[in-house]
Coordinates of C-alpha atoms in Angstrom, one line a residue:
X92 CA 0.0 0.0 0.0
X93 CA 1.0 4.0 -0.6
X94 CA -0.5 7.2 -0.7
X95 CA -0.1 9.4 -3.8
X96 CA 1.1 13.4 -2.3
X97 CA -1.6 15.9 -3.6
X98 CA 0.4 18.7 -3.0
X99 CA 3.4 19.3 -0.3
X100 CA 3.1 23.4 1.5
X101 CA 5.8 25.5 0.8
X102 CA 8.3 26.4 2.7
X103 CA 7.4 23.1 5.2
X104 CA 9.8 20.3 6.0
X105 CA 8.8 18.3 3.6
X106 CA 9.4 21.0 0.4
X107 CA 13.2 21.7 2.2
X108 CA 13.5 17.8 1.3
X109 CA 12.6 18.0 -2.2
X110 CA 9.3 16.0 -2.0
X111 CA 7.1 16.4 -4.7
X112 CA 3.0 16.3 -5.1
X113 CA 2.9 13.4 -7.4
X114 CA 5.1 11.3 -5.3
X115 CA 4.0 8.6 -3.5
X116 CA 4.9 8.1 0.5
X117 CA 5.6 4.5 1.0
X118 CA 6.8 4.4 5.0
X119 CA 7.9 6.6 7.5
X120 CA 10.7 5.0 9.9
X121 CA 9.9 1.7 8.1
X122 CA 6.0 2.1 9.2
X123 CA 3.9 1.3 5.8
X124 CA 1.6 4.0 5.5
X125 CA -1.4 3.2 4.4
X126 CA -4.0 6.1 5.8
X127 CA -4.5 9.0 7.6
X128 CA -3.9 7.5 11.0
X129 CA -0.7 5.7 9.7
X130 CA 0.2 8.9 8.8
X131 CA -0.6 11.1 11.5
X132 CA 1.1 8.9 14.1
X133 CA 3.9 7.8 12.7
X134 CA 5.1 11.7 11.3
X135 CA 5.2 13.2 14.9
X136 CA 8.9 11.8 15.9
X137 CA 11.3 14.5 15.5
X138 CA 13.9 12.0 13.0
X139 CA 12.2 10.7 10.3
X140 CA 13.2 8.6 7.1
X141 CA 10.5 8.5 4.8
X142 CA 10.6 5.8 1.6
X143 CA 9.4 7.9 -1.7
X144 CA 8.4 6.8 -4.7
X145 CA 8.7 9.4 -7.3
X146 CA 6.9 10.6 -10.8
X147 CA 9.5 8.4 -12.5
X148 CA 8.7 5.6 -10.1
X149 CA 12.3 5.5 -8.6
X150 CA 12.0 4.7 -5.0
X151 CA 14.5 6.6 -2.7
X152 CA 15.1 7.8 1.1
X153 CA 14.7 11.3 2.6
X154 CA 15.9 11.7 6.2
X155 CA 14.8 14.7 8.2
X156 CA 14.6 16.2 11.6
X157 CA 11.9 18.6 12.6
X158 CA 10.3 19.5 16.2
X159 CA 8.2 16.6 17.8
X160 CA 4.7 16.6 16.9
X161 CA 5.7 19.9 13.7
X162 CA 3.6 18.8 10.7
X163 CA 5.2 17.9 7.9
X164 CA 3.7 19.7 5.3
X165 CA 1.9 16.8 2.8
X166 CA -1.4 17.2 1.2
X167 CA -3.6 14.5 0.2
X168 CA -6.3 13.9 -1.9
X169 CA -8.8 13.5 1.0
X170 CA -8.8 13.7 4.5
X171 CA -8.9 9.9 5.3
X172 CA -6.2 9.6 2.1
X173 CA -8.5 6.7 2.1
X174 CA -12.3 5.6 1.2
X175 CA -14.1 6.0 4.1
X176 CA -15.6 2.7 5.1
X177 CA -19.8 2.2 5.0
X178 CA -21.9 0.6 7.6
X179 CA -22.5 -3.4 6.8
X180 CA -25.1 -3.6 9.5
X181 CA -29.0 -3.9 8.9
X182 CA -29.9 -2.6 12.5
X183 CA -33.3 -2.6 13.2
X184 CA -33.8 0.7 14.4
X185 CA -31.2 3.3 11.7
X186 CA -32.2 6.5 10.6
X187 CA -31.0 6.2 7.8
X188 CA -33.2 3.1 6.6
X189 CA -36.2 5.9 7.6
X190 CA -35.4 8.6 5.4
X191 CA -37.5 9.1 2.1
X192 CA -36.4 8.4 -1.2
X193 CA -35.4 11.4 -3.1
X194 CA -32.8 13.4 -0.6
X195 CA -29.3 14.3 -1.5
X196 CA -26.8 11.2 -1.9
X197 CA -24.9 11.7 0.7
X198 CA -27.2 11.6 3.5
X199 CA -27.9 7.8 2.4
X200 CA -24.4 7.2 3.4
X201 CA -24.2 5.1 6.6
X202 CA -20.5 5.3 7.8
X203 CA -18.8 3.0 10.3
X204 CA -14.9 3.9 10.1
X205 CA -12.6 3.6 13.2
X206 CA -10.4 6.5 12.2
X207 CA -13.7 8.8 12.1
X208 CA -14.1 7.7 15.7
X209 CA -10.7 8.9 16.9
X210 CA -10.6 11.8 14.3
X211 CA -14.1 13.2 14.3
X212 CA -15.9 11.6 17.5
X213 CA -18.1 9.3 15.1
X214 CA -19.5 6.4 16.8
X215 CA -18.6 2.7 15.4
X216 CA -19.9 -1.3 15.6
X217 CA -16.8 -2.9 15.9
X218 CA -18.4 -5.0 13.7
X219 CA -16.1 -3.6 9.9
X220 CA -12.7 -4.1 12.2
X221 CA -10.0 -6.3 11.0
X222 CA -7.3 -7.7 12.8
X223 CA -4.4 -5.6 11.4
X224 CA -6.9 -2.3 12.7
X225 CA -7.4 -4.1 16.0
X226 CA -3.8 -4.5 16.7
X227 CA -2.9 -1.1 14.9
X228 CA -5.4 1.0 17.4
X229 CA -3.8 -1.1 20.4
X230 CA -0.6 -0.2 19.0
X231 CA -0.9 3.3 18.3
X232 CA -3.2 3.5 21.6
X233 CA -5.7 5.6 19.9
X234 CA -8.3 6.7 22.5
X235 CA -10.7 7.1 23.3
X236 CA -12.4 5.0 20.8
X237 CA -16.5 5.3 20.6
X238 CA -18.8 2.5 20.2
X239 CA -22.0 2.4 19.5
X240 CA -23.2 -0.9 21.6
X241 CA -26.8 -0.9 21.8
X242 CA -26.5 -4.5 24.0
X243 CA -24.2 -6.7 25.2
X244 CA -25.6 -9.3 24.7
X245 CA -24.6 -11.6 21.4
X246 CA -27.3 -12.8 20.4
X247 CA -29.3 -9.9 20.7
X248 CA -27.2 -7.8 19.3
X249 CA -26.8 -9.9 16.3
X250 CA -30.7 -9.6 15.7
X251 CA -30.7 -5.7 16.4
X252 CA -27.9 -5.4 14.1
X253 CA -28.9 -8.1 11.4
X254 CA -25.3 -8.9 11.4
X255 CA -24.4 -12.7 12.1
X256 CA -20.6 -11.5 13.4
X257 CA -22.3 -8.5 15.6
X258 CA -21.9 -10.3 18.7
X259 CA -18.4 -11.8 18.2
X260 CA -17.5 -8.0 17.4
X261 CA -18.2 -7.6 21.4
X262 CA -14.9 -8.9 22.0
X263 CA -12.7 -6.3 21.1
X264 CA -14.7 -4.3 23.6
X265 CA -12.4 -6.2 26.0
X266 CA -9.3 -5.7 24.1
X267 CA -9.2 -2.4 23.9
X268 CA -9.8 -2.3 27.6
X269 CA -7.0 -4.5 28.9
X270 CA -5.1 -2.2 26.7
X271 CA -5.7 0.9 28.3
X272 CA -8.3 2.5 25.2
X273 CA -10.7 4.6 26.9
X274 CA -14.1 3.7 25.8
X275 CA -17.4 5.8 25.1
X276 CA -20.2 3.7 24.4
X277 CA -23.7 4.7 23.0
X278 CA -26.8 2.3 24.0
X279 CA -30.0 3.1 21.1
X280 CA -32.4 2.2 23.4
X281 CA -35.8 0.6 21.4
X282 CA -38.8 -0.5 23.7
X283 CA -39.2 -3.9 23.6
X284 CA -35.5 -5.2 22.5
X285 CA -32.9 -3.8 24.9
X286 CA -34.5 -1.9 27.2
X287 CA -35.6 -3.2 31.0
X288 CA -33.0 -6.0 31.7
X289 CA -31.2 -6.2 28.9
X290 CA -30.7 -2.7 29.8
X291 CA -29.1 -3.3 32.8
X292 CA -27.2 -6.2 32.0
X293 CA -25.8 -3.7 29.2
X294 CA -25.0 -1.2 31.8
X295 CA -23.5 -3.9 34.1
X296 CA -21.4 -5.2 31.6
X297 CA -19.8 -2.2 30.6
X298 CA -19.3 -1.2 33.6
X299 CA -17.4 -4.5 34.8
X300 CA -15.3 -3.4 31.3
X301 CA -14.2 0.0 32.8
X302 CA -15.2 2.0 30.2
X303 CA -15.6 5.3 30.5
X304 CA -18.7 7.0 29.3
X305 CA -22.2 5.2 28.9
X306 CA -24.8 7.1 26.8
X307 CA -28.7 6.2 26.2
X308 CA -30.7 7.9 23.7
X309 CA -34.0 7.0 22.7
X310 CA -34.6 5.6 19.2
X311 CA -35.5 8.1 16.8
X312 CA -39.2 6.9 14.6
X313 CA -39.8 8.5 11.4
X314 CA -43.1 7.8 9.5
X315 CA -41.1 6.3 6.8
X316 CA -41.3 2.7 8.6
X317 CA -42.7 0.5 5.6
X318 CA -41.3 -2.8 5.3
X319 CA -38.8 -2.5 8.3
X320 CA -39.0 -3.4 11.8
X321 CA -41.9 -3.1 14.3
X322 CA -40.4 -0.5 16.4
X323 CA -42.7 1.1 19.3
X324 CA -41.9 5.1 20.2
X325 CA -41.3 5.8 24.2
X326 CA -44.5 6.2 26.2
X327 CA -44.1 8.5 29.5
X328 CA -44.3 5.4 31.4
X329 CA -41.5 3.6 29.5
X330 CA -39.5 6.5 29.7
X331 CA -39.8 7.2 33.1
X332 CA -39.1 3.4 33.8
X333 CA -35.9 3.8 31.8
X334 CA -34.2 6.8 33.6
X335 CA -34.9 5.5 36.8
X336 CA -33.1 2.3 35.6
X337 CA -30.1 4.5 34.6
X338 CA -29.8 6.8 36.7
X339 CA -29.8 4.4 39.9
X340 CA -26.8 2.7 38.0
X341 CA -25.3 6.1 37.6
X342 CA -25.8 6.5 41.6
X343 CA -24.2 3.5 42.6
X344 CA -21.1 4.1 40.4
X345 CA -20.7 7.8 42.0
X346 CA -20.9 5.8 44.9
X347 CA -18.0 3.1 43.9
X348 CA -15.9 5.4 42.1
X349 CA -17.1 9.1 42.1
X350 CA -18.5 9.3 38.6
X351 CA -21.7 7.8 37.2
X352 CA -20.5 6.9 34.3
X353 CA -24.3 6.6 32.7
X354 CA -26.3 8.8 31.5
X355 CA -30.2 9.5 29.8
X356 CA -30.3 11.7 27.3
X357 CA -32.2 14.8 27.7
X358 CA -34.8 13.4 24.9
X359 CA -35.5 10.5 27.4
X360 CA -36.1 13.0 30.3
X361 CA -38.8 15.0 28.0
X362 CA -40.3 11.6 27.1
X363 CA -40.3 10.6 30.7
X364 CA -41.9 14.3 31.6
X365 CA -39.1 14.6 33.8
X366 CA -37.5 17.3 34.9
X367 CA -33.8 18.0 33.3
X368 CA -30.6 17.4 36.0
X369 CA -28.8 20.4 37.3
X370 CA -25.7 21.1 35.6
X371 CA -23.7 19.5 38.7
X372 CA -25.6 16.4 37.8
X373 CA -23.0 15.9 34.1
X374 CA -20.1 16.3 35.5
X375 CA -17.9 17.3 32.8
X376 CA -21.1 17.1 30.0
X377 CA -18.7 14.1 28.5
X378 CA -21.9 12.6 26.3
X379 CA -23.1 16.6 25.1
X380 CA -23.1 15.2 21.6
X381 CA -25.0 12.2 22.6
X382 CA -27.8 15.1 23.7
X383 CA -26.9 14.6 27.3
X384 CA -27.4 17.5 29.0
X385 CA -27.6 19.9 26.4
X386 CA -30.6 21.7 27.7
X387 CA -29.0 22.0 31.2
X388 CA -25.6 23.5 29.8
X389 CA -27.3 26.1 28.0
X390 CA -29.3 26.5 31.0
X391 CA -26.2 27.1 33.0
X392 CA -23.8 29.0 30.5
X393 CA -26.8 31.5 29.2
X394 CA -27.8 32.5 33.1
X395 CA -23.8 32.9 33.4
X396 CA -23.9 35.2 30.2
X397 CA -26.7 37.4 31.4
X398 CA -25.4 37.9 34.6
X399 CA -22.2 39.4 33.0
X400 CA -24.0 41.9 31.1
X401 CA -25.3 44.9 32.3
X402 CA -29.2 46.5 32.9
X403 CA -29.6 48.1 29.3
X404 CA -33.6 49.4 28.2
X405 CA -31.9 51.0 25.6
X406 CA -31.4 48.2 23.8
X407 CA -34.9 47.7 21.3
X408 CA -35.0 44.6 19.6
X409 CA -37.7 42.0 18.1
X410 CA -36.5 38.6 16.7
X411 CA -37.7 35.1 16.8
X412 CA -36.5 31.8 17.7
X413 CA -37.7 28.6 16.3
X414 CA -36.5 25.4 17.2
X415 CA -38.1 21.2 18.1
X416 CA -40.8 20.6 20.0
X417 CA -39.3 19.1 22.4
X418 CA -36.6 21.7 23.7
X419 CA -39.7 24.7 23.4
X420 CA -40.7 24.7 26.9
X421 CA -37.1 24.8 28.3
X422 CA -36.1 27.4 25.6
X423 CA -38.8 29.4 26.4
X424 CA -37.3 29.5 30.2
X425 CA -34.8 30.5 29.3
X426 CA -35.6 33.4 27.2
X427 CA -37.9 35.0 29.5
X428 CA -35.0 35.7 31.9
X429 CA -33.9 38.6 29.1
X430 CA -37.0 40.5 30.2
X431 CA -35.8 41.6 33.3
X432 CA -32.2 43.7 31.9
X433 CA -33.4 43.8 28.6
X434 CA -37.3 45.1 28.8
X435 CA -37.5 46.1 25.2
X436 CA -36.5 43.4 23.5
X437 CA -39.3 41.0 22.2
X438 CA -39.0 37.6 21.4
X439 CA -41.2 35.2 19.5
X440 CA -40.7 31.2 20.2
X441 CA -41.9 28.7 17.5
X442 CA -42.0 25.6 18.4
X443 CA -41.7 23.7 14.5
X444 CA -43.9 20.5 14.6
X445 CA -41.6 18.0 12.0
X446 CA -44.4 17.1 9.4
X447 CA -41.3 15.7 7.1
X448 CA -40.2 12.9 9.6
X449 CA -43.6 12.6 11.5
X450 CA -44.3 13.7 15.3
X451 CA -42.1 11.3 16.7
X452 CA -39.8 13.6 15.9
X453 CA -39.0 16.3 17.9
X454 CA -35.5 17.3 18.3
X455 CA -34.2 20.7 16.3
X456 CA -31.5 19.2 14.5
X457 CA -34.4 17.6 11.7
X458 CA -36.2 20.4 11.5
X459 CA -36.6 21.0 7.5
X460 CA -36.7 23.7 5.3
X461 CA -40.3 23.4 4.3
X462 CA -41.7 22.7 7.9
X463 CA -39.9 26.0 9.1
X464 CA -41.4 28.1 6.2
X465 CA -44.7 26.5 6.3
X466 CA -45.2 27.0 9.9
X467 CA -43.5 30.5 9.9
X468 CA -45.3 32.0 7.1
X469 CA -47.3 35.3 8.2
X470 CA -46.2 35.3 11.8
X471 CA -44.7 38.1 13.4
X472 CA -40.3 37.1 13.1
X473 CA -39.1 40.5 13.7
X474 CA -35.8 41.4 12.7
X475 CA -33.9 38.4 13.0
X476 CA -34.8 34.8 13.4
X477 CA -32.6 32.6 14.8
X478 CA -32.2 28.5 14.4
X479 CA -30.5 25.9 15.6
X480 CA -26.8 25.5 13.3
X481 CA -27.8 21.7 13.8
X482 CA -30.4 22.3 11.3
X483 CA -28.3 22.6 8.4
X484 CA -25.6 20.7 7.4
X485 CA -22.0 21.2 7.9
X486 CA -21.4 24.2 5.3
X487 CA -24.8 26.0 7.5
X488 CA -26.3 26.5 3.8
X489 CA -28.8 23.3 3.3
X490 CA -31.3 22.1 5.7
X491 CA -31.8 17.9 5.4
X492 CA -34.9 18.5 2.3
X493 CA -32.0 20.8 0.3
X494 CA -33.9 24.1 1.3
X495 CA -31.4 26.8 1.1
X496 CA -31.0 28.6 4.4
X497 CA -31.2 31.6 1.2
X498 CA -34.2 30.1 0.3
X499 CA -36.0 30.1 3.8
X500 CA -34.6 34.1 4.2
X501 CA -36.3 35.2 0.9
X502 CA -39.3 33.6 1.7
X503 CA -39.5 34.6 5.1
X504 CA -38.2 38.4 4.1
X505 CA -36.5 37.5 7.2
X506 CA -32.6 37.6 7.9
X507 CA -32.1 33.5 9.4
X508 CA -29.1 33.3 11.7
X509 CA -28.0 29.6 12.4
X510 CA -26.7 29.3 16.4
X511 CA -24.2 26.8 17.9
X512 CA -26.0 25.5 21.1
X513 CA -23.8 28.0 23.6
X514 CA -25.6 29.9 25.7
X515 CA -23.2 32.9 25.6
X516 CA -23.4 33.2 21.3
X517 CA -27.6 32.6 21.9
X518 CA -26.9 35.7 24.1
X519 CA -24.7 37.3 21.5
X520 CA -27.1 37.0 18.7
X521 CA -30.5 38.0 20.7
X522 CA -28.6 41.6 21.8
X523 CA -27.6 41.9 18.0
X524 CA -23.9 42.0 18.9
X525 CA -21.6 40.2 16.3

């Protein structure tokens, strides 16, 4: 295996060597290289003697020494200098398998590549590992590593996966352990499957692993269902049955060895008609892109913004916020506290109901395009409304049905402002400062 150069940045370590883009980088200290984690790893040693192939196909060595962790100045086709590796599970319960036909390509894409785990915080199976990957993350001692469990038990997990090897895959759960990987797991909890016992065996299980982080999230039901598996939604009851479950787990591991380890995400505590943990309750907010305790750090870092500002009824403002059902109510909450230093400034809360996906649906981040015009059409917006930047993809110009966020502005006659989930930028944006 090698890796062709793109390009190589001037005036870096590399170009002082002569190296080429159209070269090809064979190994670095006799390490093949045959991705971006191969690559990464093995260029941080201050002496390196890299193997070259060049345009002629001679093969030859370059020696160099450059600070300890210095880049060394290569470019490559794409980020992974690899194809990034798809998802060969069926699991009962993906999002993807829910989405209508007709959206853009890419969002058809299931992806279940180690190196996105380490690089990107993507959540993995196990279940597309092979041994030289194995031995190369133990070797390497890439961590943490995040694994999206769902059960740990085989058999089940073979059937929730559709995958015949899913359960064997459970194994290098251990290995990584005894090696010292820390591990965050994700548990997609579906009523029914591995919910109740199986829930706490899970929980047991990894715990008796030492793994790090444990974070349950509801399954998320679209009305696009036909043909796939008979999935039930979260009732109140089942809900409530399920936090209690995980957060007297969490308790006894505070207890054991001062950290719960577990947590619900803040979907399941809206489900369960719960009230949302204090901030203390998170620790660290570890899982906040699992959606555990979201709503409580923006509680907490938007109370702390508004206290640093000073009484101002100068300051005339009216804008809109719209954003999921299911984070309304707390949103709301939140926003009223602006009243009291900021008397003049109005705001108008829209919760969007997800007609796209179905009710069942409720978080912000798939809110569409259509739903937000539809349901905003000829209410009063103000100046400015703001959205969740979850709404729209990475480049915060297309929401999931390809609506422009242009497209929603011009309908609107509105100027849309996408917000990061901060509490001091919602801040930021609703006093108008940039």
């Amino acid at each position: 295996m090698a890796v062709l150069i793109k390009g190589v940045l001037r005036h870096s370590y590399a170009d002082r060597t002569g190296i080429e883009a159209g070269d090809t980088i064979l190994s670095i200290n006799d390490n093949e290289i045959v991705d971006v984690l191969d690559y990464r790893f093995y260029q941080l040693n201050s002496e390196l003697e890299l193997k070259i192939r060049d345009k002629d196909q001679k093969i030859h060595m370059v020696r160099l020494r450059k600070p300890q962790y210095e880049e060394l100045g290569l470019e490559f086709d794409s980020y992974l200098m690899d194809e990034e590796k798809s998802c060969r599970n069926k699991c009962v319960f993906c999002f993807i398998d829910q989405l209508p036909k007709g959206m853009r390509e890419s969002l058809y894409f299931k992806d279940d590549d180690s190196r996105l785990s380490f690089l990107f915080g993507n959540y993995v199976t196990l279940t597309n590992l092979t041994e030289h990957e194995i031995s190369r993350i133990i070797k390497m001692h890439i961590s943490p590593i995040n694994v999206s469990v769902h059960t740990t038990n085989p058999e089940l997990r073979c059937k929730m996966m559709n995958n015949r090897f899913a359960g064997e895959a459970l194994s290098v759960l251990k290995r990584f352990s005894d090696s010292g990987i820390a591990l965050n797991t994700q548990i997609v909890c579906c009523p029914g499957l591995n919910d109740g016992d199986e829930l706490i065996r899970s929980l047991n299980d990894l715990e008796a692993l030492g793994v790090n982080l444990i974070a349950v999230v509801p399954v998320g039901i679209t009305k696009y269902r036909e043909g796939l598996y008979p999935l039930s939604p979260f009732t109140k009851e089942k809900a409530r049955e399920t936090v209690k479950i995980i957060e007297e787990f969490g308790e006894r591991c505070l207890s054991k060895c001062g950290r719960r380890i577990a947590y619900a995400a803040d979907e399941l505590y809206i489900k369960a008609q719960l009230p949302i943990p204090d901030p203390s309750f998170y620790g660290d907010f570890e899982a906040i892109e699992n959606g555990v305790g979201m709503i409580a750090m923006l509680k907490e870092d938007f109370a702390y913004a508004l206290d640093e500002c000073e009484l101002n009824d100068t300051v005339k403002r009216e804008l809109s916020v719209a954003c999921g059902v299911a984070v309304a109510p707390y949103l709301k909450e939140i926003l009223n506290s602006v009243k009291e230093k900021y008397p003049n400034i109005t705001i108008h809360i829209y919760p969007i109901e997800n007609d796209f996906f179905g009710e069942n649906i409720t978080v912000s981040g798939l809110i569409v395009g259509k739903d937000l015009i539809q349901q905003l059409r000829g209410k009063p917006l103000g100046e400015e409304l703001l959205i969740s930047s979850n709404m729209l993809r990475f480049e915060n110009d297309l929401f999931l049905d390809d609506v422009s966020i242009d497209e929603v502005r011009e309908t609107l006659s509105v100027k849309v402002t996408p917000v990061n989930t901060d509490g001091y930028m919602l801040l930021d944006k609703i006093l108008g400062r940039e």
